[in-house]
Coordinates of C-alpha atoms and ligand atoms in Angstrom, one line a residue:
X214 CA 13.4 4.1 -14.1
X215 CA 14.6 4.5 -10.6
X216 CA 13.8 1.2 -9.0
X217 CA 17.2 -0.6 -9.0
X218 CA 15.5 -4.0 -9.3
X219 CA 13.5 -2.9 -12.3
X220 CA 16.6 -1.3 -13.8
X221 CA 18.5 -4.5 -13.3
X222 CA 15.8 -6.4 -15.1
X223 CA 15.8 -4.1 -18.0
X224 CA 19.6 -4.3 -18.3
X225 CA 19.5 -8.1 -18.3
X226 CA 16.6 -8.5 -20.8
X227 CA 18.7 -8.4 -24.0
X228 CA 21.2 -10.8 -22.6
X229 CA 18.5 -13.3 -21.5
X230 CA 16.9 -13.1 -24.9
X231 CA 20.3 -13.8 -26.5
X232 CA 20.8 -16.8 -24.3
X233 CA 17.3 -18.0 -25.1
X234 CA 18.0 -17.9 -28.9
X235 CA 16.3 -14.6 -29.4
X236 CA 13.0 -15.1 -27.6
X237 CA 12.4 -13.0 -24.5
X238 CA 13.1 -14.7 -21.1
X239 CA 12.4 -13.2 -17.7
X240 CA 15.6 -12.6 -15.7
X241 CA 13.3 -12.8 -12.6
X242 CA 15.0 -10.2 -10.3
X243 CA 13.8 -10.4 -6.7
X244 CA 14.7 -8.7 -3.4
X245 CA 17.1 -10.8 -1.4
X246 CA 17.9 -11.2 2.3
X247 CA 21.6 -11.9 1.7
X248 CA 22.4 -9.3 -0.9
X249 CA 20.6 -6.3 -2.5
X250 CA 18.9 -8.4 -5.1
X251 CA 18.8 -11.9 -6.6
X252 CA 18.6 -12.9 -10.2
X253 CA 16.7 -16.2 -10.4
X254 CA 16.0 -16.4 -14.1
X255 CA 19.0 -18.6 -15.0
X256 CA 17.3 -21.6 -13.3
X257 CA 14.2 -21.6 -15.4
X258 CA 16.1 -20.7 -18.6
X259 CA 18.6 -23.6 -18.0
X260 CA 15.8 -26.0 -17.6
X261 CA 14.2 -24.9 -20.8
X262 CA 17.5 -25.1 -22.7
X263 CA 18.6 -28.3 -21.0
X264 CA 21.7 -26.5 -19.8
X265 CA 23.5 -26.5 -16.4
X266 CA 22.0 -23.7 -14.4
X267 CA 25.2 -22.8 -12.5
X268 CA 27.1 -22.6 -15.8
X269 CA 24.4 -20.4 -17.3
X270 CA 24.4 -18.1 -14.2
X271 CA 28.2 -17.9 -14.5
X272 CA 27.7 -16.8 -18.1
X273 CA 25.4 -14.0 -17.0
X274 CA 28.0 -12.9 -14.4
X275 CA 30.9 -13.1 -17.0
X276 CA 29.0 -11.2 -19.6
X277 CA 30.0 -7.9 -18.1
X278 CA 26.5 -6.4 -18.5
X279 CA 26.4 -5.6 -14.8
X280 CA 29.9 -4.2 -14.3
X281 CA 28.7 -0.6 -13.6
X282 CA 25.8 -1.7 -11.5
X283 CA 27.2 -4.2 -9.1
X284 CA 30.2 -4.4 -6.9
X285 CA 29.6 -8.0 -6.2
X286 CA 28.0 -10.8 -8.2
X287 CA 28.0 -14.3 -6.8
X288 CA 26.5 -17.5 -8.2
X289 CA 24.9 -19.3 -5.3
X290 CA 22.9 -22.5 -4.6
X291 CA 21.6 -24.2 -7.7
X292 CA 22.1 -21.1 -9.9
X293 CA 20.9 -17.9 -8.3
X294 CA 23.0 -14.8 -8.7
X295 CA 23.3 -12.6 -5.7
X296 CA 23.8 -8.9 -6.6
X297 CA 25.3 -6.2 -4.4
X298 CA 24.7 -2.8 -6.1
X299 CA 27.5 -0.4 -6.3
X300 CA 27.0 2.8 -4.4
X301 CA 27.5 4.9 -7.5
X302 CA 24.7 3.1 -9.2
X303 CA 22.3 3.6 -6.3
X304 CA 23.4 7.3 -6.0
X305 CA 22.7 7.9 -9.7
X306 CA 19.2 6.3 -9.3
X307 CA 18.5 8.5 -6.2
X308 CA 19.6 11.6 -8.1
X309 CA 16.9 11.0 -10.6
X310 CA 14.3 10.6 -7.9
X311 CA 15.2 13.6 -5.9
X312 CA 14.5 15.9 -8.8
X313 CA 11.3 14.1 -9.7
X314 CA 7.9 15.4 -8.5
X315 CA 6.5 11.9 -8.9
X316 CA 9.3 10.4 -6.7
X317 CA 10.3 7.9 -9.4
X318 CA 6.8 6.5 -10.0
X319 CA 6.0 6.5 -13.7
X320 CA 2.5 6.9 -15.0
X321 CA 0.9 3.6 -16.2
X322 CA 1.7 2.9 -19.8
X323 CA -1.9 1.8 -20.5
X324 CA -4.2 4.5 -19.1
X325 CA -7.5 2.9 -18.3
X326 CA -11.0 4.0 -17.4
X327 CA -11.5 2.7 -13.9
X328 CA -14.9 2.8 -12.2
X329 CA -14.7 2.4 -8.4
X330 CA -17.9 1.5 -6.6
X331 CA -17.5 2.2 -3.0
X332 CA -19.0 3.6 0.3
X333 CA -22.6 2.9 -0.8
X334 CA -24.5 3.4 2.4
X335 CA -28.3 3.0 2.5
X336 CA -30.7 5.9 2.7
X337 CA -32.4 6.3 6.0
X338 CA -30.1 3.8 7.6
X339 CA -27.1 4.4 9.7
X340 CA -23.8 3.9 7.9
X341 CA -22.1 1.0 9.6
X342 CA -18.4 0.2 10.0
X343 CA -18.6 -1.9 6.9
X344 CA -19.4 1.3 5.0
X345 CA -16.5 2.9 6.7
X346 CA -14.2 0.2 5.4
X347 CA -15.6 0.5 1.9
X348 CA -15.2 4.3 2.0
X349 CA -11.6 4.2 3.3
X350 CA -10.3 1.4 1.0
X351 CA -12.2 2.8 -2.0
X352 CA -10.8 6.3 -1.4
X353 CA -7.2 4.9 -1.3
X354 CA -7.7 2.9 -4.5
X355 CA -9.1 6.0 -6.2
X356 CA -6.1 8.0 -5.2
X357 CA -3.7 5.3 -6.3
X358 CA -5.3 4.9 -9.7
X359 CA -5.5 8.6 -10.3
X360 CA -1.8 9.0 -9.4
X361 CA -0.9 6.4 -12.0
X362 CA -2.7 8.4 -14.6
X363 CA -5.9 6.4 -15.0
X364 CA -9.2 8.1 -15.5
X365 CA -11.1 7.3 -12.4
X366 CA -14.9 7.5 -12.1
X367 CA -16.1 7.3 -8.5
X368 CA -19.6 5.8 -8.0
X369 CA -21.3 5.9 -4.7
X370 CA -24.0 3.2 -5.2
X371 CA -26.3 4.3 -2.3
X372 CA -29.3 2.2 -1.5
X373 CA -32.0 4.7 -2.4
X374 CA -34.7 2.6 -3.9
X375 CA -36.9 -0.4 -3.0
X376 CA -40.0 -1.4 -1.0
X377 CA -39.0 0.2 2.4
X378 CA -39.4 3.6 0.8
X379 CA -43.1 3.3 1.0
X380 CA -43.1 3.2 4.7
X381 CA -40.2 5.7 5.0
X382 CA -42.1 8.3 2.9
X383 CA -45.3 7.8 4.9
X384 CA -43.3 8.2 8.1
X385 CA -41.8 11.4 6.7
X386 CA -45.3 12.7 6.1
X387 CA -46.5 11.8 9.6
X388 CA -43.5 13.5 11.3
X389 CA -43.5 16.5 9.1
X390 CA -40.5 17.5 7.0
X391 CA -38.9 19.7 9.6
X392 CA -38.8 17.2 12.4
X393 CA -37.8 14.4 10.0
X394 CA -35.0 16.6 8.5
X395 CA -33.6 17.5 12.0
X396 CA -33.4 13.9 13.0
X397 CA -32.0 12.6 9.7
X398 CA -29.4 15.2 9.0
X399 CA -28.2 14.9 12.5
X400 CA -27.5 11.3 11.8
X401 CA -30.4 9.7 13.6
X402 CA -31.0 7.5 10.6
X403 CA -31.6 4.3 12.5
X404 CA -34.1 6.0 14.8
X405 CA -36.1 7.1 11.8
X406 CA -36.0 3.7 10.2
X407 CA -36.9 1.9 13.4
X408 CA -39.9 4.2 14.1
X409 CA -41.2 3.6 10.6
X410 CA -40.7 -0.1 10.9
X411 CA -42.5 -0.2 14.3
X412 CA -45.5 1.6 12.9
X413 CA -45.5 -0.8 9.9
X414 CA -45.7 -3.7 12.3
X415 CA -48.4 -2.3 14.5
X416 CA -50.8 -0.5 12.3
X417 CA -52.7 -2.0 9.4
X418 CA -53.7 1.5 8.3
X419 CA -50.0 2.4 8.0
X420 CA -49.2 -0.7 6.1
X421 CA -51.9 0.1 3.6
X422 CA -50.5 3.6 3.1
X423 CA -47.0 2.3 2.8
X424 CA -48.0 -0.2 0.1
X425 CA -50.0 2.3 -1.8
X426 CA -47.0 4.7 -1.6
X427 CA -44.6 2.1 -3.1
X428 CA -46.9 1.8 -6.0
X429 CA -47.0 5.6 -6.5
X430 CA -43.2 5.7 -6.2
X431 CA -42.7 3.0 -8.8
X432 CA -45.2 4.6 -11.0
X433 CA -43.3 7.9 -11.0
X434 CA -45.9 9.9 -9.2
X435 CA -44.4 13.4 -9.0
X436 CA -45.6 14.3 -5.5
X437 CA -44.2 11.1 -4.2
X438 CA -40.9 11.6 -6.0
X439 CA -40.6 15.0 -4.3
X440 CA -40.9 13.4 -0.9
X441 CA -38.5 10.6 -1.9
X442 CA -35.9 13.1 -3.0
X443 CA -36.2 14.9 0.3
X444 CA -35.6 11.7 2.1
X445 CA -32.5 11.0 0.0
X446 CA -31.2 14.6 0.4
X447 CA -31.6 14.4 4.2
X448 CA -29.6 11.2 4.4
X449 CA -27.0 12.5 2.0
X450 CA -26.5 15.6 4.1
X451 CA -25.5 13.2 6.9
X452 CA -23.3 11.0 4.6
X453 CA -21.6 14.2 3.5
X454 CA -20.8 15.2 7.0
X455 CA -19.2 11.8 7.5
X456 CA -17.2 12.2 4.3
X457 CA -16.0 15.6 5.3
X458 CA -14.9 14.4 8.6
X459 CA -13.2 11.4 7.0
X460 CA -11.5 13.6 4.4
X461 CA -12.4 11.4 1.4
X462 CA -12.9 12.5 -2.2
X463 CA -16.6 11.6 -2.5
X464 CA -19.0 14.4 -3.4
X465 CA -22.6 14.6 -4.5
X466 CA -21.4 14.4 -8.1
X467 CA -20.4 10.8 -7.4
X468 CA -23.8 9.6 -6.4
X469 CA -25.0 6.7 -8.5
X470 CA -27.6 5.1 -6.4
X471 CA -29.7 2.1 -7.1
X472 CA -32.6 4.3 -8.3
X473 CA -30.5 5.3 -11.3
X474 CA -30.6 1.8 -12.6
X475 CA -34.3 1.3 -12.3
X476 CA -35.2 2.6 -15.7
X477 CA -32.5 0.5 -17.3
X478 CA -33.7 -2.9 -15.8
X479 CA -36.5 -3.5 -18.2
X480 CA -34.1 -3.3 -21.2
X481 CA -31.5 -5.4 -19.5
X482 CA -34.1 -8.0 -18.7
X483 CA -35.2 -8.0 -22.3
X484 CA -31.7 -8.6 -23.4
X485 CA -31.4 -11.6 -21.1
X486 CA -34.6 -12.9 -22.6
X487 CA -33.4 -12.4 -26.2
X488 CA -30.2 -14.2 -25.3
X489 CA -32.2 -17.1 -24.2
X490 CA -30.7 -17.1 -20.7
X491 CA -33.9 -16.9 -18.7
X492 CA -35.5 -19.9 -17.0
X493 CA -38.6 -20.2 -14.8
X494 CA -38.1 -21.3 -11.3
X495 CA -41.1 -21.5 -8.9
X496 CA -42.7 -18.5 -10.7
X497 CA -39.5 -16.4 -10.7
X498 CA -37.4 -15.7 -13.7
X499 CA -33.8 -16.7 -13.2
X500 CA -30.4 -17.2 -14.9
X501 CA -28.2 -20.2 -14.0
X502 CA -24.6 -19.1 -14.2
X503 CA -22.4 -22.1 -14.5
X504 CA -20.3 -23.2 -11.5
X505 CA -22.7 -22.0 -8.8
X506 CA -24.4 -24.6 -6.7
X507 CA -26.5 -24.5 -3.6
X508 CA -25.9 -26.8 -0.5
X509 CA -27.6 -29.7 -2.1
X510 CA -25.4 -29.4 -5.2
X511 CA -28.2 -28.1 -7.4
X512 CA -27.6 -25.2 -9.8
X513 CA -28.0 -21.9 -8.0
X514 CA -30.2 -19.3 -9.7
X515 CA -29.6 -15.6 -10.0
X516 CA -33.1 -14.2 -9.7
X517 CA -33.8 -11.5 -12.3
X518 CA -37.5 -11.1 -11.6
X519 CA -39.3 -12.3 -8.5
X520 CA -42.6 -14.3 -8.5
X521 CA -44.4 -11.0 -7.9
X522 CA -42.8 -9.5 -11.0
X523 CA -40.4 -7.3 -9.2
X524 CA -36.8 -6.8 -10.3
X525 CA -34.1 -7.6 -7.8
X526 CA -30.9 -6.2 -6.3
X527 CA -29.1 -8.5 -8.7
X528 CA -31.0 -7.1 -11.7
X529 CA -30.0 -3.6 -10.7
X530 CA -26.4 -4.7 -10.5
X531 CA -26.7 -6.2 -14.0
X532 CA -28.0 -2.9 -15.3
X533 CA -25.2 -1.2 -13.5
X534 CA -22.5 -3.3 -15.2
X535 CA -24.1 -2.6 -18.6
X536 CA -24.1 1.1 -17.8
X537 CA -20.5 1.1 -16.7
X538 CA -19.3 -0.8 -19.7
X539 CA -21.5 0.7 -22.5
X540 CA -22.0 4.3 -21.3
X541 CA -18.8 4.9 -19.3
X542 CA -16.6 2.7 -21.4
X543 CA -15.0 1.2 -18.3
X544 CA -11.9 -1.0 -18.7
X545 CA -11.8 -1.9 -15.0
X546 CA -14.6 -1.9 -12.5
X547 CA -13.8 -2.3 -8.8
X548 CA -16.5 -3.2 -6.3
X549 CA -15.3 -2.3 -2.9
X550 CA -17.9 -4.3 -0.9
X551 CA -17.8 -6.6 2.1
X552 CA -17.1 -10.3 1.6
X553 CA -20.7 -11.3 2.4
X554 CA -21.7 -10.1 -1.0
X555 CA -19.0 -12.1 -2.8
X556 CA -21.3 -14.7 -4.2
X557 CA -23.9 -12.1 -5.3
X558 CA -21.2 -10.2 -7.2
X559 CA -19.6 -13.3 -8.8
X560 CA -23.0 -14.4 -10.0
X561 CA -23.8 -11.0 -11.5
X562 CA -20.4 -10.9 -13.2
X563 CA -20.8 -14.4 -14.6
X564 CA -24.3 -13.6 -15.9
X565 CA -22.9 -10.5 -17.6
X566 CA -20.2 -12.7 -19.2
X567 CA -22.8 -15.2 -20.4
X568 CA -24.8 -12.3 -21.9
X569 CA -21.7 -10.9 -23.6
X570 CA -21.8 -7.6 -21.7
X571 CA -18.5 -8.3 -19.9
X572 CA -15.8 -9.4 -22.3
X573 CA -12.1 -9.4 -22.0
X574 CA -10.1 -7.2 -21.6
X575 CA -12.7 -5.5 -19.5
X576 CA -12.5 -6.6 -16.0
X577 CA -14.8 -6.6 -13.0
X578 CA -13.2 -7.2 -9.6
X579 CA -14.7 -7.7 -6.2
X580 CA -12.4 -5.9 -3.8
X581 CA -13.8 -7.6 -0.7
X582 CA -13.0 -6.9 2.9
X583 CA -13.6 -8.5 6.3
X584 CA -15.6 -7.3 9.3
X585 CA -14.6 -4.8 12.0
X586 CA -14.9 -6.6 15.3
X587 CA -15.2 -5.2 18.8
X588 CA -12.9 -6.1 21.6
X589 CA -15.1 -9.2 22.3
X590 CA -14.3 -10.3 18.7
X591 CA -17.9 -10.0 17.7
X592 CA -19.3 -7.5 15.2
X593 CA -18.7 -4.1 16.5
X594 CA -21.7 -2.5 18.4
X595 CA -22.1 0.5 20.6
X596 CA -22.5 0.1 24.3
X597 CA -26.3 0.3 23.9
X598 CA -26.0 -2.7 21.6
X599 CA -26.9 -0.7 18.5
X600 CA -24.7 -0.5 15.5
X601 CA -22.1 2.2 16.0
X602 CA -22.9 5.7 14.7
X603 CA -20.1 6.5 12.3
X604 CA -20.0 10.3 12.9
X605 CA -19.6 9.6 16.7
X606 CA -16.8 7.2 16.0
X607 CA -14.9 9.8 14.0
X608 CA -15.4 12.5 16.7
X609 CA -14.1 10.1 19.3
X610 CA -11.0 9.4 17.2
X611 CA -10.3 13.1 17.0
X612 CA -10.9 13.7 20.7
X613 CA -8.6 10.8 21.6
X614 CA -5.9 12.1 19.3
X615 CA -6.2 15.6 20.8
X616 CA -5.6 14.1 24.2
X617 CA -2.6 12.1 23.0
X618 CA -1.1 15.1 21.3
X619 CA -1.6 17.4 24.4
X620 CA 0.4 14.8 26.4
X621 CA 3.1 14.4 23.9
X622 CA 3.6 17.9 22.8
X623 CA 2.2 20.4 25.4
X624 CA 3.8 23.4 23.6
X625 CA 1.7 23.1 20.5
X626 CA -0.8 26.0 20.3
X627 CA -4.5 25.1 20.8
X628 CA -5.7 26.0 17.2
X629 CA -2.8 24.1 15.8
X630 CA -3.6 21.2 18.1
X631 CA -7.1 20.9 16.8
X632 CA -6.0 20.8 13.2
X633 CA -3.3 18.2 14.0
X634 CA -5.7 16.2 16.1
X635 CA -8.0 15.9 13.1
X636 CA -5.2 14.6 10.9
X637 CA -3.9 12.2 13.6
X638 CA -7.3 10.9 14.8
X639 CA -8.7 10.3 11.3
X640 CA -5.3 9.1 10.0
X641 CA -5.1 6.6 12.9
X642 CA -8.5 5.2 12.1
X643 CA -7.9 5.0 8.4
X644 CA -4.5 3.4 8.8
X645 CA -5.8 0.8 11.2
X646 CA -8.3 -0.1 8.6
X647 CA -6.0 -0.1 5.6
X648 CA -3.0 -1.8 7.2
X649 CA -4.7 -5.1 7.9
X650 CA -5.0 -7.5 5.1
X651 CA -8.3 -6.3 3.7
X652 CA -9.9 -9.7 3.4
X653 CA -9.4 -10.4 7.1
X654 CA -11.5 -9.2 10.0
X655 CA -9.8 -6.9 12.4
X656 CA -10.4 -5.9 16.0
X657 CA -11.1 -2.2 16.5
X658 CA -8.8 -1.1 19.3
X659 CA -8.4 2.6 20.1
X660 CA -5.2 2.2 22.1
X661 CA -3.4 0.3 19.5
X662 CA -4.4 2.5 16.5
X663 CA -3.5 5.7 18.4
X664 CA -0.2 4.5 19.7
X665 CA 2.9 6.5 18.6
X666 CA 4.9 3.3 18.3
X667 CA 4.5 0.3 16.0
X668 CA 2.7 0.0 12.7
X669 CA 0.2 2.8 13.3
X670 CA -0.8 6.0 11.5
X671 CA 0.5 8.3 14.3
X672 CA 3.9 6.6 14.2
X673 CA 4.3 7.2 10.5
X674 CA 3.0 10.8 10.8
X675 CA 5.4 11.3 13.6
X676 CA 8.3 10.0 11.5
X677 CA 7.4 12.6 8.9
X678 CA 7.0 15.4 11.5
X679 CA 10.3 14.6 13.1
X680 CA 12.1 15.1 9.8
X681 CA 10.3 18.4 9.3
X682 CA 11.4 19.5 12.7
X683 CA 15.1 18.7 12.0
X684 CA 15.0 21.2 9.2
X685 CA 12.9 23.7 11.2
X686 CA 15.2 23.7 14.2
X687 CA 18.3 24.1 12.0
X688 CA 16.6 26.8 10.0
X689 CA 17.2 25.0 6.7
X690 CA 14.9 25.3 3.8
X691 CA 14.0 21.8 2.7
X692 CA 14.0 22.6 -1.0
X693 CA 17.5 23.9 -0.7
X694 CA 19.0 20.4 -0.3
X695 CA 17.3 19.0 -3.3
X696 CA 20.1 19.6 -5.7
X697 CA 22.7 18.1 -3.4
X698 CA 24.5 14.9 -4.3
X699 CA 23.6 12.1 -2.0
X700 CA 26.5 9.8 -1.1
X701 CA 25.9 6.4 0.4
X702 CA 28.6 5.1 2.7
X703 CA 27.0 3.7 5.8
X704 CA 24.9 0.5 5.6
X705 CA 21.9 2.4 7.1
X706 CA 22.2 5.0 4.4
X707 CA 22.2 2.3 1.8
X708 CA 19.3 0.5 3.3
X709 CA 17.2 3.7 3.4
X710 CA 18.2 4.5 -0.2
X711 CA 17.2 1.1 -1.4
X712 CA 13.8 1.5 0.3
X713 CA 13.2 4.9 -1.2
X714 CA 14.0 3.6 -4.6
X715 CA 11.5 0.7 -4.1
X716 CA 8.6 3.1 -3.9
X717 CA 7.4 2.5 -7.5
X718 CA 7.4 -1.3 -7.0
X719 CA 5.6 -0.9 -3.7
X720 CA 2.8 0.9 -5.5
X721 CA 2.8 -1.7 -8.3
X722 CA 2.4 -4.6 -5.8
X723 CA -0.3 -2.7 -4.0
X724 CA -2.3 -2.2 -7.2
X725 CA -1.7 -5.7 -8.5
X726 CA -3.9 -7.0 -5.7
X727 CA -5.9 -3.9 -4.9
X728 CA -4.4 -4.2 -1.4
X729 CA -3.6 -0.9 0.4
X730 CA -2.1 -2.9 3.3
X731 CA 0.9 -3.6 1.1
X732 CA 1.6 0.1 0.7
X733 CA 1.1 0.4 4.5
X734 CA 3.8 -2.2 5.0
X735 CA 6.1 -0.3 2.7
X736 CA 5.5 3.0 4.5
X737 CA 6.2 1.3 7.9
X738 CA 9.4 -0.2 6.6
X739 CA 10.5 3.1 5.2
X740 CA 9.9 4.8 8.6
X741 CA 11.8 2.0 10.3
X742 CA 14.7 2.3 7.9
X743 CA 14.8 6.0 8.6
X744 CA 14.8 5.4 12.3
X745 CA 17.8 3.2 12.0
X746 CA 19.6 5.7 9.8
X747 CA 18.8 8.5 12.2
X748 CA 20.1 6.5 15.1
X749 CA 23.4 5.6 13.5
X750 CA 24.1 8.5 11.2
X751 CA 24.3 12.0 12.7
X752 CA 22.8 14.5 10.4
X753 CA 23.3 18.1 11.7
X754 CA 26.5 17.2 13.6
X755 CA 28.3 15.8 10.5
X756 CA 30.8 17.8 8.5
X757 CA 30.1 18.8 4.9
X758 CA 29.5 17.3 2.4
X759 CA 28.1 14.4 4.5
X760 CA 25.8 16.8 6.4
X761 CA 24.0 18.0 3.3
X762 CA 23.9 14.6 1.8
X763 CA 22.1 13.2 4.9
X764 CA 19.8 16.2 4.9
X765 CA 18.9 15.4 1.3
X766 CA 18.2 11.8 2.2
X767 CA 16.1 12.9 5.2
X768 CA 14.1 15.3 3.0
X769 CA 13.5 12.7 0.4
X770 CA 12.3 10.3 3.1
X771 CA 9.8 12.9 4.3
X772 CA 8.6 13.5 0.8
X773 CA 8.0 9.8 0.2
X774 CA 6.3 9.4 3.6
X775 CA 4.0 12.3 3.0
X776 CA 3.2 11.2 -0.5
X777 CA 2.6 7.5 0.3
X778 CA 0.4 8.5 3.3
X779 CA -1.4 10.8 0.9
X780 CA -2.2 7.9 -1.4
X781 CA -3.8 6.2 1.6
X782 CA -5.9 9.3 2.2
X783 CA -3.9 10.3 5.3
X784 CA -2.5 13.8 5.8
X785 CA 1.0 14.2 7.4
X786 CA 1.3 17.3 9.6
X787 CA 4.6 19.1 9.8
X788 CA 4.5 19.0 13.6
X789 CA 2.6 17.0 16.1
Ligands
LIG275 N1 -25.9 -0.5 -0.4 C1 -25.3 -1.8 -0.4 C2 -25.1 -2.2 1.1 O1 -25.1 -1.4 2.0 C3 -24.0 -1.9 -1.1 C4 -24.0 -1.6 -2.6 C5 -22.7 -2.0 -3.2 N2 -22.7 -1.7 -4.6 C6 -23.3 -2.5 -5.6 N3 -23.1 -2.2 -6.8 N4 -24.0 -3.5 -5.3 O2 -24.9 -3.4 1.3

């Protein structure tokens, strides 16, 4: 264990249990502004035992358990203990991390099967910025869980089924496959959809055909299915282009669209019936999950089957939960979907609990997120007023990054610049998205996300590249300093070391709330600590052994920067 706070907690556990008459008691070790750490557990324990908290805290100090760990232990306030770690303790913790490919992060003790439902654009519709958020946040959660040793199953629940497919297929036939394919795979999904919709509105003949086609589709007519598959493939070709540009892990193997759950719905519906959960409501068949009310305070139904006998979006999500629990054996299901679908998901989960399909310890979590707003603070639109085309947005990010790099580093060779511009542009976009508290809306602002200062992707990538360049310019192989002993004398060295050692707990807090912005905050603080260190502590100009010690600290910083950015799905170039 390399995190000094966690180590402290482990060291104190037996003592606290002793004081508590043998039963475990949490020492409650927290970061502190005044010292390196604070032990708060004596307060709660004293209360439980009816003892004086300051006396109990003093007993902890006098026990001698922390002699090797702390240079200073001070009982403060009503009974906190402020801890200042000894340099030798921190140095030994660091030594363990330097030689560790996992940078001090241990795999989770309970490896789980985690299903992540994310991205999920709709066939023959433009991916919107909401799908961008889902894709970027989901990708980071996948990487984080995989790193901790969980088995992650990625599911891209694309909208590939439903009534609109009647008109979409007919429009495909009208246009001819080649024309349709050109438009769709180029990303003109909205155009295709709008044309089909306009025809549907204007022509009764087209409506007839579209309706008949839905019936054929639902009846499994092979010729219709062939056309439907073409439509799905053409859209997927476009989605895949976006995924490649975005550099996310999704592939065709991860597709698990709504269509997959259609054959399962009848069975799921039957199970609701058998369980006696179905009620009739104005001709529809519904379930009333407890705790959901409409505006008038009446119970809110989850519609399982409409008046016309059709299964609903909710029914397909029920089938989807059943599939994930019963076939995939999921322990944890994450739904990375915008907050507008919060109620839908909560109702689905609740119905699954009522039916006994979702039982502890299996968990379903809605990882919701806010909207992306334009500078006018309204939902982001293109200048023409349409929803923004995602592929264009990504291209623009890369172009802007290329311009910024050309200005900052005119010496970089053109081919290299292009590679770096990709990493910086896409990284900037992802970081802007990930670094805001995910539940909140955020304003999309090119200048801010691409700035080389502040809490931005480029700033963090630059911090990494700067460290790489220290080694490059001095002609020192980074790996060569990894067996060096790091000594911590200056306060900036200590602060940086404490931050590096806190990497595992930063990952823990991030995953506790499925909130990548917490990891972003950590990375930013790490870069800031490095910056202070770099300002106050000369590296190459110092004499040995300080020089090598500082090089080792710099190298470790670069490794943690690169790795943590990697968990956010962001690549850190070695120069920029
Ligand atoms: N396709 C849906 C949309 O664009 C999102 C699907 C999310 N996943 C799910 N299991 N409902 O809104």
